[in-house]
Amino acid sequence: MKRTLSKIAISLLFVLTFIGAVFSTTYPYSFITANGAAEYESDVQRNYAMEVAAIVNRERAANGLPVLKYSDELSKAANTRAKEIQSYFSHTRPDGRSCFTAVTDMGIRYRYIGENIAYGQRSPVEVMNGWMNSPGHRANILSPNVEYMGIGVAQRNGVYYWTQFFASADGLTGEVITSDEAVQTTVTTDVTSTATMAVTTSVTSSGTKSCPNYNFKLDILRELLKKYGIDLDELLR
């Protein structure tokens, strides 16, 4: 009983302390600012990212959809995810949070977002072919609800890891990447075994999440309360 009362008291304290900040027009915390170009580990990976972006826009144009702007901010988040899926291939991050927290961690407030991930494909053309032939990935690439894309590319032990974020969000900037601007790059790797080919064709996944009423500050409060074992959604029911 004492434990229950203590939990309720802590809940009320946090709710009363942060409720004004949650529903106000100002932010109670400072967030990491996403400035500067997206960071890739090599020129090859950057060129690959540009080529993936160009193919995305070519596919969208061919399907009568507006082209997307390549966002450095989203690409930073995508590169974070490209490194994470090297050890944990999932739309859940290694720390147990949603893949989309890689975006919100940077202070980006999205209205709509989707993620594609893949690994083992050896070129932008190969990974895009795989994604475009998978209904879930294709839906993300051809979504009419997004304006920006972020491309992540990483390599480990000769294997490439690929990520895409597609989002509609305030405050993002970007540029349209076309085939003329993308550098065609060919890289030979030592990973050509049949086991790798099996992984390439079967181990891909897609995720999408629509957030028309997304409240970034409310999520901050939710995460803070979670550290104390308090479920904000349960309290508000």
CSV table of N, CA, C and O in Angstrom, one decimal, residues 102-191:
chain,number,residue,atom,x,y,z
A,102,ALA,N,15.5,7.5,-33.0
A,102,ALA,CA,16.7,8.0,-33.6
A,102,ALA,C,16.5,9.4,-34.3
A,102,ALA,O,17.4,10.2,-34.3
A,103,VAL,N,15.3,9.6,-34.7
A,103,VAL,CA,14.9,10.9,-35.3
A,103,VAL,C,14.5,11.9,-34.2
A,103,VAL,O,15.0,13.0,-34.2
A,104,THR,N,13.7,11.5,-33.2
A,104,THR,CA,13.3,12.5,-32.2
A,104,THR,C,14.4,12.8,-31.3
A,104,THR,O,14.4,13.9,-30.7
A,105,ASP,N,15.4,11.9,-31.1
A,105,ASP,CA,16.6,12.2,-30.3
A,105,ASP,C,17.3,13.5,-30.8
A,105,ASP,O,18.0,14.1,-30.1
A,106,MET,N,17.2,13.8,-32.1
A,106,MET,CA,17.8,14.9,-32.7
A,106,MET,C,17.0,16.2,-32.7
A,106,MET,O,17.3,17.2,-33.2
A,107,GLY,N,15.8,16.1,-32.0
A,107,GLY,CA,14.9,17.2,-31.9
A,107,GLY,C,14.0,17.4,-33.1
A,107,GLY,O,13.4,18.5,-33.2
A,108,ILE,N,13.9,16.4,-34.0
A,108,ILE,CA,13.0,16.5,-35.1
A,108,ILE,C,11.6,16.1,-34.7
A,108,ILE,O,11.4,15.0,-34.2
A,109,ARG,N,10.7,16.9,-35.0
A,109,ARG,CA,9.3,16.6,-34.7
A,109,ARG,C,8.5,16.2,-36.0
A,109,ARG,O,8.2,17.1,-36.8
A,110,TYR,N,8.3,15.0,-36.2
A,110,TYR,CA,7.7,14.5,-37.4
A,110,TYR,C,6.2,14.4,-37.3
A,110,TYR,O,5.6,14.2,-36.2
A,111,ARG,N,5.5,14.6,-38.4
A,111,ARG,CA,4.1,14.3,-38.5
A,111,ARG,C,3.8,12.9,-39.1
A,111,ARG,O,2.8,12.3,-38.8
A,112,TYR,N,4.7,12.5,-39.9
A,112,TYR,CA,4.5,11.1,-40.5
A,112,TYR,C,5.9,10.6,-40.8
A,112,TYR,O,6.8,11.4,-41.2
A,113,ILE,N,6.1,9.3,-40.5
A,113,ILE,CA,7.5,8.8,-40.7
A,113,ILE,C,7.5,7.3,-41.0
A,113,ILE,O,6.5,6.6,-40.6
A,114,GLY,N,8.4,6.8,-41.8
A,114,GLY,CA,8.6,5.4,-42.1
A,114,GLY,C,10.0,5.1,-42.2
A,114,GLY,O,10.9,5.9,-42.5
A,115,GLU,N,10.4,3.8,-41.9
A,115,GLU,CA,11.7,3.3,-42.0
A,115,GLU,C,11.8,2.1,-42.8
A,115,GLU,O,11.0,1.2,-42.7
A,116,ASN,N,12.9,2.0,-43.7
A,116,ASN,CA,13.2,0.8,-44.4
A,116,ASN,C,14.6,0.4,-43.9
A,116,ASN,O,15.5,1.3,-43.8
A,117,ILE,N,14.9,-0.9,-43.7
A,117,ILE,CA,16.2,-1.4,-43.4
A,117,ILE,C,16.5,-2.6,-44.2
A,117,ILE,O,15.6,-3.3,-44.7
A,118,ALA,N,17.8,-2.8,-44.5
A,118,ALA,CA,18.3,-4.0,-45.2
A,118,ALA,C,19.7,-4.2,-45.0
A,118,ALA,O,20.4,-3.3,-44.5
A,119,TYR,N,20.2,-5.4,-45.3
A,119,TYR,CA,21.7,-5.6,-45.3
A,119,TYR,C,22.1,-6.7,-46.2
A,119,TYR,O,21.3,-7.6,-46.5
A,120,GLY,N,23.3,-6.7,-46.6
A,120,GLY,CA,23.9,-7.7,-47.5
A,120,GLY,C,23.9,-7.3,-49.0
A,120,GLY,O,24.7,-7.8,-49.7
A,121,GLN,N,23.0,-6.4,-49.4
A,121,GLN,CA,23.0,-5.9,-50.8
A,121,GLN,C,24.3,-5.2,-51.1
A,121,GLN,O,24.8,-4.4,-50.3
A,122,ARG,N,24.9,-5.4,-52.3
A,122,ARG,CA,26.2,-4.8,-52.6
A,122,ARG,C,26.2,-3.5,-53.4
A,122,ARG,O,27.3,-3.0,-53.7
A,123,SER,N,25.1,-3.0,-53.7
A,123,SER,CA,25.0,-1.7,-54.4
A,123,SER,C,23.7,-1.1,-54.2
A,123,SER,O,22.7,-1.7,-53.8
A,124,PRO,N,23.6,0.2,-54.5
A,124,PRO,CA,22.3,1.0,-54.4
A,124,PRO,C,21.2,0.3,-55.3
A,124,PRO,O,20.1,0.2,-54.9
A,125,VAL,N,21.6,-0.1,-56.5
A,125,VAL,CA,20.6,-0.7,-57.4
A,125,VAL,C,20.1,-1.9,-56.8
A,125,VAL,O,18.9,-2.2,-56.8
A,126,GLU,N,21.0,-2.8,-56.2
A,126,GLU,CA,20.5,-4.0,-55.7
A,126,GLU,C,19.6,-3.8,-54.5
A,126,GLU,O,18.6,-4.5,-54.4
A,127,VAL,N,19.9,-2.9,-53.6
A,127,VAL,CA,19.1,-2.7,-52.4
A,127,VAL,C,17.7,-2.1,-52.8
A,127,VAL,O,16.7,-2.5,-52.3
A,128,MET,N,17.8,-1.2,-53.7
A,128,MET,CA,16.5,-0.6,-54.2
A,128,MET,C,15.6,-1.5,-54.9
A,128,MET,O,14.4,-1.5,-54.8
A,129,ASN,N,16.2,-2.4,-55.7
A,129,ASN,CA,15.5,-3.5,-56.4
A,129,ASN,C,14.7,-4.3,-55.3
A,129,ASN,O,13.6,-4.7,-55.5
A,130,GLY,N,15.5,-4.7,-54.3
A,130,GLY,CA,14.8,-5.5,-53.2
A,130,GLY,C,13.7,-4.8,-52.5
A,130,GLY,O,12.6,-5.3,-52.3
A,131,TRP,N,13.9,-3.5,-52.2
A,131,TRP,CA,12.9,-2.7,-51.5
A,131,TRP,C,11.7,-2.5,-52.4
A,131,TRP,O,10.5,-2.6,-52.0
A,132,MET,N,11.9,-2.2,-53.7
A,132,MET,CA,10.8,-1.9,-54.6
A,132,MET,C,10.0,-3.2,-54.9
A,132,MET,O,8.8,-3.1,-55.4
A,133,ASN,N,10.6,-4.4,-54.7
A,133,ASN,CA,9.8,-5.6,-54.9
A,133,ASN,C,9.2,-6.2,-53.6
A,133,ASN,O,8.8,-7.3,-53.6
A,134,SER,N,9.2,-5.4,-52.6
A,134,SER,CA,8.6,-5.8,-51.3
A,134,SER,C,7.5,-4.8,-51.0
A,134,SER,O,7.8,-3.6,-50.9
A,135,PRO,N,6.3,-5.2,-50.8
A,135,PRO,CA,5.1,-4.3,-50.6
A,135,PRO,C,5.3,-3.3,-49.5
A,135,PRO,O,5.0,-2.1,-49.7
A,136,GLY,N,5.8,-3.7,-48.4
A,136,GLY,CA,6.0,-2.7,-47.3
A,136,GLY,C,7.0,-1.7,-47.6
A,136,GLY,O,6.8,-0.5,-47.3
A,137,HIS,N,8.2,-2.1,-48.1
A,137,HIS,CA,9.2,-1.1,-48.4
A,137,HIS,C,8.8,-0.2,-49.6
A,137,HIS,O,9.0,1.0,-49.5
A,138,ARG,N,8.1,-0.7,-50.6
A,138,ARG,CA,7.6,0.0,-51.7
A,138,ARG,C,6.6,1.1,-51.2
A,138,ARG,O,6.7,2.3,-51.7
A,139,ALA,N,5.8,0.7,-50.3
A,139,ALA,CA,4.8,1.7,-49.8
A,139,ALA,C,5.5,2.9,-49.1
A,139,ALA,O,5.0,4.0,-49.2
A,140,ASN,N,6.6,2.6,-48.4
A,140,ASN,CA,7.3,3.7,-47.7
A,140,ASN,C,7.9,4.6,-48.8
A,140,ASN,O,7.9,5.8,-48.7
A,141,ILE,N,8.6,4.0,-49.8
A,141,ILE,CA,9.3,4.8,-50.8
A,141,ILE,C,8.3,5.6,-51.6
A,141,ILE,O,8.6,6.7,-52.0
A,142,LEU,N,7.1,5.1,-51.9
A,142,LEU,CA,6.1,5.8,-52.7
A,142,LEU,C,5.0,6.4,-51.9
A,142,LEU,O,3.9,6.7,-52.4
A,143,SER,N,5.3,6.7,-50.6
A,143,SER,CA,4.3,7.3,-49.8
A,143,SER,C,4.0,8.7,-50.2
A,143,SER,O,4.9,9.5,-50.4
A,144,PRO,N,2.7,9.1,-50.3
A,144,PRO,CA,2.3,10.5,-50.7
A,144,PRO,C,2.4,11.4,-49.5
A,144,PRO,O,2.2,12.6,-49.6
A,145,ASN,N,2.6,10.9,-48.3
A,145,ASN,CA,2.6,11.6,-47.1
A,145,ASN,C,3.9,12.2,-46.6
A,145,ASN,O,4.0,12.9,-45.6
A,146,VAL,N,5.0,12.0,-47.4
A,146,VAL,CA,6.3,12.5,-47.0
A,146,VAL,C,6.9,13.5,-47.9
A,146,VAL,O,6.5,13.6,-49.1
A,147,GLU,N,7.8,14.3,-47.4
A,147,GLU,CA,8.5,15.3,-48.1
A,147,GLU,C,10.0,15.2,-48.2
A,147,GLU,O,10.7,15.7,-49.0
A,148,TYR,N,10.5,14.5,-47.2
A,148,TYR,CA,12.0,14.4,-47.0
A,148,TYR,C,12.4,12.9,-46.9
A,148,TYR,O,11.6,12.1,-46.4
A,149,MET,N,13.6,12.7,-47.2
A,149,MET,CA,14.2,11.3,-47.0
A,149,MET,C,15.6,11.5,-46.4
A,149,MET,O,16.3,12.4,-46.6
A,150,GLY,N,16.0,10.5,-45.6
A,150,GLY,CA,17.3,10.3,-45.1
A,150,GLY,C,17.9,9.0,-45.4
A,150,GLY,O,17.1,8.0,-45.3
A,151,ILE,N,19.1,8.9,-45.9
A,151,ILE,CA,19.7,7.6,-46.3
A,151,ILE,C,20.9,7.3,-45.4
A,151,ILE,O,21.8,8.1,-45.3
A,152,GLY,N,20.9,6.1,-44.9
A,152,GLY,CA,22.0,5.6,-44.1
A,152,GLY,C,22.7,4.5,-44.8
A,152,GLY,O,22.1,3.6,-45.3
A,153,VAL,N,24.1,4.5,-44.8
A,153,VAL,CA,24.9,3.5,-45.4
A,153,VAL,C,26.1,3.2,-44.4
A,153,VAL,O,26.8,4.2,-44.0
A,154,ALA,N,26.3,2.0,-44.1
A,154,ALA,CA,27.4,1.6,-43.2
A,154,ALA,C,27.9,0.3,-43.7
A,154,ALA,O,27.3,-0.5,-44.4
A,155,GLN,N,29.2,0.0,-43.4
A,155,GLN,CA,29.8,-1.3,-43.8
A,155,GLN,C,30.5,-1.9,-42.6
A,155,GLN,O,31.2,-1.2,-41.8
A,156,ARG,N,30.4,-3.2,-42.5
A,156,ARG,CA,31.1,-3.9,-41.5
A,156,ARG,C,31.5,-5.3,-42.0
A,156,ARG,O,30.7,-6.1,-42.5
A,157,ASN,N,32.8,-5.6,-42.0
A,157,ASN,CA,33.4,-6.9,-42.5
A,157,ASN,C,32.9,-7.2,-43.9
A,157,ASN,O,32.6,-8.3,-44.2
A,158,GLY,N,32.9,-6.1,-44.7
A,158,GLY,CA,32.6,-6.3,-46.1
A,158,GLY,C,31.1,-6.4,-46.4
A,158,GLY,O,30.7,-6.5,-47.6
A,159,VAL,N,30.3,-6.2,-45.4
A,159,VAL,CA,28.8,-6.3,-45.6
A,159,VAL,C,28.2,-4.9,-45.5
A,159,VAL,O,28.6,-4.1,-44.5
A,160,TYR,N,27.4,-4.5,-46.4
A,160,TYR,CA,26.7,-3.2,-46.4
A,160,TYR,C,25.4,-3.3,-45.6
A,160,TYR,O,24.7,-4.2,-45.8
A,161,TYR,N,25.1,-2.2,-44.9
A,161,TYR,CA,23.9,-2.1,-44.1
A,161,TYR,C,23.2,-0.8,-44.6
A,161,TYR,O,23.9,0.3,-44.7
A,162,TRP,N,21.9,-0.9,-44.9
A,162,TRP,CA,21.2,0.2,-45.5
A,162,TRP,C,20.0,0.6,-44.7
A,162,TRP,O,19.3,-0.2,-44.2
A,163,THR,N,19.8,1.9,-44.6
A,163,THR,CA,18.5,2.4,-43.9
A,163,THR,C,18.0,3.6,-44.7
A,163,THR,O,18.7,4.3,-45.4
A,164,GLN,N,16.7,3.7,-44.6
A,164,GLN,CA,16.0,4.9,-45.2
A,164,GLN,C,15.0,5.4,-44.1
A,164,GLN,O,14.3,4.6,-43.5
A,165,PHE,N,14.9,6.7,-44.0
A,165,PHE,CA,13.8,7.4,-43.3
A,165,PHE,C,13.1,8.2,-44.3
A,165,PHE,O,13.7,8.9,-45.1
A,166,PHE,N,11.7,8.1,-44.2
A,166,PHE,CA,10.9,9.0,-45.0
A,166,PHE,C,10.0,9.8,-44.1
A,166,PHE,O,9.3,9.1,-43.2
A,167,ALA,N,10.0,11.1,-44.2
A,167,ALA,CA,9.3,11.9,-43.1
A,167,ALA,C,8.6,13.1,-43.7
A,167,ALA,O,9.1,13.7,-44.7
A,168,SER,N,7.6,13.5,-43.0
A,168,SER,CA,7.0,14.9,-43.1
A,168,SER,C,7.2,15.5,-41.8
A,168,SER,O,6.8,15.0,-40.7
A,169,ALA,N,7.9,16.7,-41.7
A,169,ALA,CA,8.3,17.3,-40.5
A,169,ALA,C,8.5,18.8,-40.7
A,169,ALA,O,9.0,19.2,-41.7
A,170,ASP,N,8.3,19.5,-39.6
A,170,ASP,CA,8.6,21.0,-39.6
A,170,ASP,C,10.1,21.2,-39.4
A,170,ASP,O,10.7,20.4,-38.6
A,171,GLY,N,10.7,22.2,-40.0
A,171,GLY,CA,12.0,22.6,-39.7
A,171,GLY,C,13.1,21.9,-40.4
A,171,GLY,O,14.3,22.2,-40.2
A,172,LEU,N,12.8,20.9,-41.2
A,172,LEU,CA,13.8,20.2,-42.0
A,172,LEU,C,14.2,21.0,-43.3
A,172,LEU,O,13.4,21.8,-43.8
A,173,THR,N,15.4,20.8,-43.7
A,173,THR,CA,15.8,21.4,-45.0
A,173,THR,C,16.4,20.3,-45.8
A,173,THR,O,16.8,19.2,-45.3
A,174,GLY,N,16.6,20.5,-47.1
A,174,GLY,CA,17.1,19.5,-47.9
A,174,GLY,C,17.2,19.9,-49.4
A,174,GLY,O,16.9,21.0,-49.7
A,175,GLU,N,17.8,19.0,-50.2
A,175,GLU,CA,17.9,19.3,-51.6
A,175,GLU,C,17.5,18.1,-52.4
A,175,GLU,O,17.6,16.9,-51.9
A,176,VAL,N,17.0,18.3,-53.6
A,176,VAL,CA,16.6,17.2,-54.5
A,176,VAL,C,17.8,16.6,-55.1
A,176,VAL,O,18.6,17.3,-55.7
A,177,ILE,N,18.0,15.3,-55.0
A,177,ILE,CA,19.1,14.6,-55.6
A,177,ILE,C,18.5,13.9,-56.8
A,177,ILE,O,17.6,13.1,-56.8
A,178,THR,N,19.2,14.1,-58.0
A,178,THR,CA,18.8,13.5,-59.2
A,178,THR,C,19.9,12.5,-59.7
A,178,THR,O,21.0,12.5,-59.1
A,179,SER,N,19.6,11.8,-60.7
A,179,SER,CA,20.6,10.8,-61.3
A,179,SER,C,21.8,11.5,-61.7
A,179,SER,O,22.9,11.0,-61.7
A,180,ASP,N,21.7,12.8,-62.3
A,180,ASP,CA,22.8,13.5,-62.7
A,180,ASP,C,23.8,13.9,-61.6
A,180,ASP,O,25.0,13.9,-61.8
A,181,GLU,N,23.2,14.1,-60.4
A,181,GLU,CA,24.0,14.5,-59.3
A,181,GLU,C,24.6,13.4,-58.5
A,181,GLU,O,25.6,13.5,-57.8
A,182,ALA,N,24.0,12.2,-58.6
A,182,ALA,CA,24.5,11.0,-57.9
A,182,ALA,C,25.7,10.4,-58.6
A,182,ALA,O,25.8,10.3,-59.8
A,183,VAL,N,26.7,10.1,-57.8
A,183,VAL,CA,27.9,9.5,-58.4
A,183,VAL,C,27.7,8.0,-58.5
A,183,VAL,O,27.4,7.3,-57.5
A,184,GLN,N,27.9,7.4,-59.7
A,184,GLN,CA,27.8,6.0,-59.9
A,184,GLN,C,29.1,5.4,-59.4
A,184,GLN,O,30.2,5.6,-59.9
A,185,THR,N,28.9,4.5,-58.4
A,185,THR,CA,30.1,3.9,-57.8
A,185,THR,C,30.0,2.4,-57.8
A,185,THR,O,28.9,1.8,-57.5
A,186,THR,N,31.1,1.7,-58.1
A,186,THR,CA,31.1,0.3,-58.1
A,186,THR,C,32.2,-0.2,-57.1
A,186,THR,O,33.3,0.3,-57.2
A,187,VAL,N,31.8,-1.1,-56.2
A,187,VAL,CA,32.8,-1.5,-55.2
A,187,VAL,C,32.7,-3.1,-55.2
A,187,VAL,O,31.7,-3.7,-55.3
A,188,THR,N,33.9,-3.7,-55.3
A,188,THR,CA,34.0,-5.1,-55.2
A,188,THR,C,34.3,-5.5,-53.8
A,188,THR,O,35.2,-5.0,-53.1
A,189,THR,N,33.5,-6.5,-53.3
A,189,THR,CA,33.7,-6.9,-51.9
A,189,THR,C,34.1,-8.4,-51.9
A,189,THR,O,33.9,-9.1,-52.9
A,190,ASP,N,34.5,-8.9,-50.8
A,190,ASP,CA,34.9,-10.3,-50.7
A,190,ASP,C,33.7,-11.2,-50.3
A,190,ASP,O,33.8,-12.4,-50.2
A,191,VAL,N,32.6,-10.5,-50.0
A,191,VAL,CA,31.4,-11.2,-49.4
A,191,VAL,C,30.5,-11.7,-50.6
A,191,VAL,O,29.6,-10.9,-51.0
